[in-house]
mmCIF file of C-alpha atoms in Angstrom:
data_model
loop_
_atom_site.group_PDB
_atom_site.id
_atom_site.type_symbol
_atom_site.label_atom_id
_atom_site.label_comp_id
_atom_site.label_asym_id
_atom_site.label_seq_id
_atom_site.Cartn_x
_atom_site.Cartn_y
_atom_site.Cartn_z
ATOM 1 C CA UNK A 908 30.460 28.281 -28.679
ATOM 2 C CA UNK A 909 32.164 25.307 -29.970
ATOM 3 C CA UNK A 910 35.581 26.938 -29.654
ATOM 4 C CA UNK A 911 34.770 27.852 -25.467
ATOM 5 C CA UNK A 912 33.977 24.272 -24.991
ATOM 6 C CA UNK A 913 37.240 22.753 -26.820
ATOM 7 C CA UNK A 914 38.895 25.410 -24.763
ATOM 8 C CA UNK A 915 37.009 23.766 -21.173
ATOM 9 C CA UNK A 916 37.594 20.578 -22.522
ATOM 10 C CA UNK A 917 41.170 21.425 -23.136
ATOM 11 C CA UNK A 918 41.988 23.065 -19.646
ATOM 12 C CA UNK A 919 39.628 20.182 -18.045
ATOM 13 C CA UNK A 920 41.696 17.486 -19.575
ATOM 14 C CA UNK A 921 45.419 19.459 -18.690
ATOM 15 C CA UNK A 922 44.162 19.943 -15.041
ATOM 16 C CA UNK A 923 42.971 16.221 -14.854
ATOM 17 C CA UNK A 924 47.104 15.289 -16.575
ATOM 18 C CA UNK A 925 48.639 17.508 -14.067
ATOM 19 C CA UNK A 926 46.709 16.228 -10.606
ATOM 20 C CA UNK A 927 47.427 12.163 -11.840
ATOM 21 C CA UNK A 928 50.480 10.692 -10.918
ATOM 22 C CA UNK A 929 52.542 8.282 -13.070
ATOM 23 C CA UNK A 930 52.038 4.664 -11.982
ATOM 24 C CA UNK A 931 54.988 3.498 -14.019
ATOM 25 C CA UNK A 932 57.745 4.768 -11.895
ATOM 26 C CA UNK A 933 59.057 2.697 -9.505
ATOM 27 C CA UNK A 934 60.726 5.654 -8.006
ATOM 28 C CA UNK A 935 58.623 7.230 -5.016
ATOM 29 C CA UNK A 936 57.221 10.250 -5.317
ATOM 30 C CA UNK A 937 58.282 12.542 -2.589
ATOM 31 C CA UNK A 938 57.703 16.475 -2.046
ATOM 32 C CA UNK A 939 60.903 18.316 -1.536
ATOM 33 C CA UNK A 940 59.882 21.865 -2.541
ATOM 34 C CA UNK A 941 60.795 23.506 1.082
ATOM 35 C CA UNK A 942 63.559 21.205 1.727
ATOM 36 C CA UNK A 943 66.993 23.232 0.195
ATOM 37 C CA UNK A 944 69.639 20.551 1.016
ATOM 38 C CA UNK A 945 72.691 20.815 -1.596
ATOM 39 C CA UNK A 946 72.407 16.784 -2.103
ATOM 40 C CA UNK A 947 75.960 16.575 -3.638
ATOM 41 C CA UNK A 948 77.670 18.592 -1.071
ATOM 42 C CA UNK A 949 75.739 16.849 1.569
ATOM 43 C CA UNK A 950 77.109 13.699 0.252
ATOM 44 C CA UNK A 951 80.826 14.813 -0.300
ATOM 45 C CA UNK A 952 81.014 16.603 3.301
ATOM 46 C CA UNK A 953 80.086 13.308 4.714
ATOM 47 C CA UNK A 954 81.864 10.903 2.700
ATOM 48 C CA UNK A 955 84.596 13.009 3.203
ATOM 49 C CA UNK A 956 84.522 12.368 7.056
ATOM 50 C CA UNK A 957 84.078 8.369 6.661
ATOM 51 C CA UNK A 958 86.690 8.282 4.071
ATOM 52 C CA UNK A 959 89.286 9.958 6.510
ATOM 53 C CA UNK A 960 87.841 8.494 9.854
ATOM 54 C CA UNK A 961 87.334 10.386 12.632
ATOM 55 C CA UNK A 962 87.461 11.357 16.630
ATOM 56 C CA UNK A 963 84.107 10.998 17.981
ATOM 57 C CA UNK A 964 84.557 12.333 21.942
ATOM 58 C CA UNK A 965 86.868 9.871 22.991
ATOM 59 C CA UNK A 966 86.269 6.997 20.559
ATOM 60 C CA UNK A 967 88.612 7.168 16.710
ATOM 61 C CA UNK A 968 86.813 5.898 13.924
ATOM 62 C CA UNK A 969 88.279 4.101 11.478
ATOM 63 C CA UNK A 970 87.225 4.911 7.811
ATOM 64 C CA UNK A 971 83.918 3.445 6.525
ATOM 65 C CA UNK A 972 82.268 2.834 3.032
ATOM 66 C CA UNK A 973 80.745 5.694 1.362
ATOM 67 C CA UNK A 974 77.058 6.377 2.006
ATOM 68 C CA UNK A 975 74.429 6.561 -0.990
ATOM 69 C CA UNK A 976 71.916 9.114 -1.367
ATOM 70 C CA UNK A 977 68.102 7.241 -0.570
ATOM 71 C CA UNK A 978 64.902 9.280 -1.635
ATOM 72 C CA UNK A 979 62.833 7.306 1.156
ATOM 73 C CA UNK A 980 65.440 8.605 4.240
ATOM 74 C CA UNK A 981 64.888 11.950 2.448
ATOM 75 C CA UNK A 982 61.285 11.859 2.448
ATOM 76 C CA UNK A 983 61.280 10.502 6.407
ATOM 77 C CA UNK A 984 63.797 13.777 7.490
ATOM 78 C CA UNK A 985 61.653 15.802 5.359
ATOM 79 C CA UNK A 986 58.341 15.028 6.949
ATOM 80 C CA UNK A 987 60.673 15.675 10.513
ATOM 81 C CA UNK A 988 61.915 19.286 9.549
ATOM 82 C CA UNK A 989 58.540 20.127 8.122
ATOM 83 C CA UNK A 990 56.952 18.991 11.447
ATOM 84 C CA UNK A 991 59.549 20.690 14.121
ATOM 85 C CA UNK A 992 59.695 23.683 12.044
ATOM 86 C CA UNK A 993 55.213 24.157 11.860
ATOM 87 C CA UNK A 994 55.307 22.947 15.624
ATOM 88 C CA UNK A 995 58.011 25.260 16.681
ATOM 89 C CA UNK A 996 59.919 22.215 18.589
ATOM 90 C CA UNK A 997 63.168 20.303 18.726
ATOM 91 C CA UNK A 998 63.426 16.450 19.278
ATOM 92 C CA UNK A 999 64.199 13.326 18.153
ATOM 93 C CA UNK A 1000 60.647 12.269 19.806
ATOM 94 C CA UNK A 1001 57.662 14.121 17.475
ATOM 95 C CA UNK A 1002 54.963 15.370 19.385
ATOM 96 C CA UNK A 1003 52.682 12.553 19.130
ATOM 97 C CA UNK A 1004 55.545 10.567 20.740
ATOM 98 C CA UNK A 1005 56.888 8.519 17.748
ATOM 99 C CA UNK A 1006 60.407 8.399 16.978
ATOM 100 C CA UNK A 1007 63.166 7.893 14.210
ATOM 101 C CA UNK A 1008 62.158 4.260 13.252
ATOM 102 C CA UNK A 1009 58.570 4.394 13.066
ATOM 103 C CA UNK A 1010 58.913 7.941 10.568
ATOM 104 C CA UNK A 1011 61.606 6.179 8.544
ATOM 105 C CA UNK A 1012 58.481 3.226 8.673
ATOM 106 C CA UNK A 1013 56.160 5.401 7.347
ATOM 107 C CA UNK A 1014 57.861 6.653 4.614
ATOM 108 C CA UNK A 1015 58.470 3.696 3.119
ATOM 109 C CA UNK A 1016 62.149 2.199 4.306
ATOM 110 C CA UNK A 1017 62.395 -1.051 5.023
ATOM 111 C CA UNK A 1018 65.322 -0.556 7.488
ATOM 112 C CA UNK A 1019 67.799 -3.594 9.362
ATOM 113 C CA UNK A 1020 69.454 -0.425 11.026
ATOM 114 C CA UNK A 1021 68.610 2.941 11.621
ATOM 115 C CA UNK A 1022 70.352 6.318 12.805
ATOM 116 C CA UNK A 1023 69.250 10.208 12.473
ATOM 117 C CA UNK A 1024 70.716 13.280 13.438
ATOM 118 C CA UNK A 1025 68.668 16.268 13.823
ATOM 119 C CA UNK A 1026 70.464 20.562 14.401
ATOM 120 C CA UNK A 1027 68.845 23.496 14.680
ATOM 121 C CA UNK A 1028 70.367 26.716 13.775
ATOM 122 C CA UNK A 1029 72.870 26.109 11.212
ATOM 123 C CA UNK A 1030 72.876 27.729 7.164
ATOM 124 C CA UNK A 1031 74.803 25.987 5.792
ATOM 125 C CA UNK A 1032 75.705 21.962 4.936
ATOM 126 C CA UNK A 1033 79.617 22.681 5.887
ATOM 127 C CA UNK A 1034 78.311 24.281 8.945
ATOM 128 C CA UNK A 1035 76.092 21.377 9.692
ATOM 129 C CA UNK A 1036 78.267 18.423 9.414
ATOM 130 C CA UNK A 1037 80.526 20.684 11.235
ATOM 131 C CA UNK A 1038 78.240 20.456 14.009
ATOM 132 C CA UNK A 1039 77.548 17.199 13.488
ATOM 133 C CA UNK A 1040 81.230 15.742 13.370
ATOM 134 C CA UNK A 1041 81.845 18.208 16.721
ATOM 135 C CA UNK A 1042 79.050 15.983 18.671
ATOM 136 C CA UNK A 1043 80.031 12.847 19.773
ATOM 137 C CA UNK A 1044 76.870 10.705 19.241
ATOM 138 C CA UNK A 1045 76.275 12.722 15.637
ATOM 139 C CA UNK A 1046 79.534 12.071 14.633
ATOM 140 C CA UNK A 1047 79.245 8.211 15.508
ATOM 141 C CA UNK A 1048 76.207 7.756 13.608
ATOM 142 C CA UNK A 1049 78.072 9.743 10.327
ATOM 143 C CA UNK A 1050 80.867 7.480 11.581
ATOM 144 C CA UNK A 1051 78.836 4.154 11.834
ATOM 145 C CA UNK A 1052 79.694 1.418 9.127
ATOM 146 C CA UNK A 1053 76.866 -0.486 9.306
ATOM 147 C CA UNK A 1054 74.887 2.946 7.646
ATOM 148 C CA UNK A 1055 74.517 2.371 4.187
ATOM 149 C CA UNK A 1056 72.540 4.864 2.926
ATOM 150 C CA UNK A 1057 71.357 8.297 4.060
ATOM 151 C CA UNK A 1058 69.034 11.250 3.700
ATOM 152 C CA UNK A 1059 68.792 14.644 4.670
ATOM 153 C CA UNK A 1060 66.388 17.800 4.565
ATOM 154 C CA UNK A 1061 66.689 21.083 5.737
ATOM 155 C CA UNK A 1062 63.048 23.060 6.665
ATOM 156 C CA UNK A 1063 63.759 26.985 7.729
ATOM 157 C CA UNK A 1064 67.124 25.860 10.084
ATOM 158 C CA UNK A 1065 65.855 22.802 11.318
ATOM 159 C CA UNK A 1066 67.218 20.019 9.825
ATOM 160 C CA UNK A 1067 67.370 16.002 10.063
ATOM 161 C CA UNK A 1068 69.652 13.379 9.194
ATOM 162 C CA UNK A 1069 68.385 9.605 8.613
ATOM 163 C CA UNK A 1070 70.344 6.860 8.135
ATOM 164 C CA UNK A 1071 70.022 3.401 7.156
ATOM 165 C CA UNK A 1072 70.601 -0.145 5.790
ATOM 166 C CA UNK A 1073 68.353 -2.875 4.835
#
């Protein structure tokens, strides 16, 4: 008897560890389990692009600083994929009419200036920034040097872009 309840006690006290979250981390804590971005690549494909510069439609681009990778832009294009993909839509507006600024709000980013690009369709990062680069107003916000930072998450084939600076 005194073995079953050091063995309750035991899985009591591991399930009680596992459900608490650290409060010394100043990292946030995000959940990317069904997002399946290539982070690296992501970065390099669009680095790549701002390093070179670029034709946007009719507008050329001149090269512009490398972006860094920022877990709150992640977590805001995250919660969009997750929420076109379960609600079977595409836009830049979510269904209860809020846009880009006010998810990027929400998760956290204290933004100066803000961009996002959303696709639908697409398997692959290459084939994304592809698209991305091919559409004028995508490529001008991959092409925009006030952008400092970025994040991007992928949900079945819908995925979204956020940019930012503070």
């Amino acid at each position: 008897m005194k073995a079953l309840n050091m063995i309750s006690f035991s899985l009591l006290l591991a399930i009680a560890f596992a459900c608490t979250k650290s409060t010394d981390s100043t990292e946030p804590v995000i959940d990317n389990s069904t997002s399946t971005v290539n982070k690296t690549l992501m970065l390099q494909l669009v680095n790549d692009a701002r390093k070179k510069g670029c034709q946007c439609g009719d507008t050329w681009y001149p090269s512009a600083p490398a972006l860094t990778w920022d877990v709150l832009l992640e977590k805001a294009a995250l919660n969009h994929s997750k929420d076109m993909y379960s609600n079977n839509y595409f836009s830049h507006t979510s269904q209860d009419g809020t846009g880009a600024g006010v998810r990027i709000d929400v998760a956290g980013y204290k933004w100066k200036t803000y961009g996002e690009n959303i696709a639908m369709g697409y398997n692959t990062e290459q084939a994304v920034v592809e698209g991305w680069l091919k559409s004028p107003g995508h490529c001008q916000n991959i092409m925009k040097a006030s952008f400092k930072e970025m994040g991007v998450a992928k949900v079945g084939n819908y995925w979204t872009q956020d940019f930012g600076a503070k």
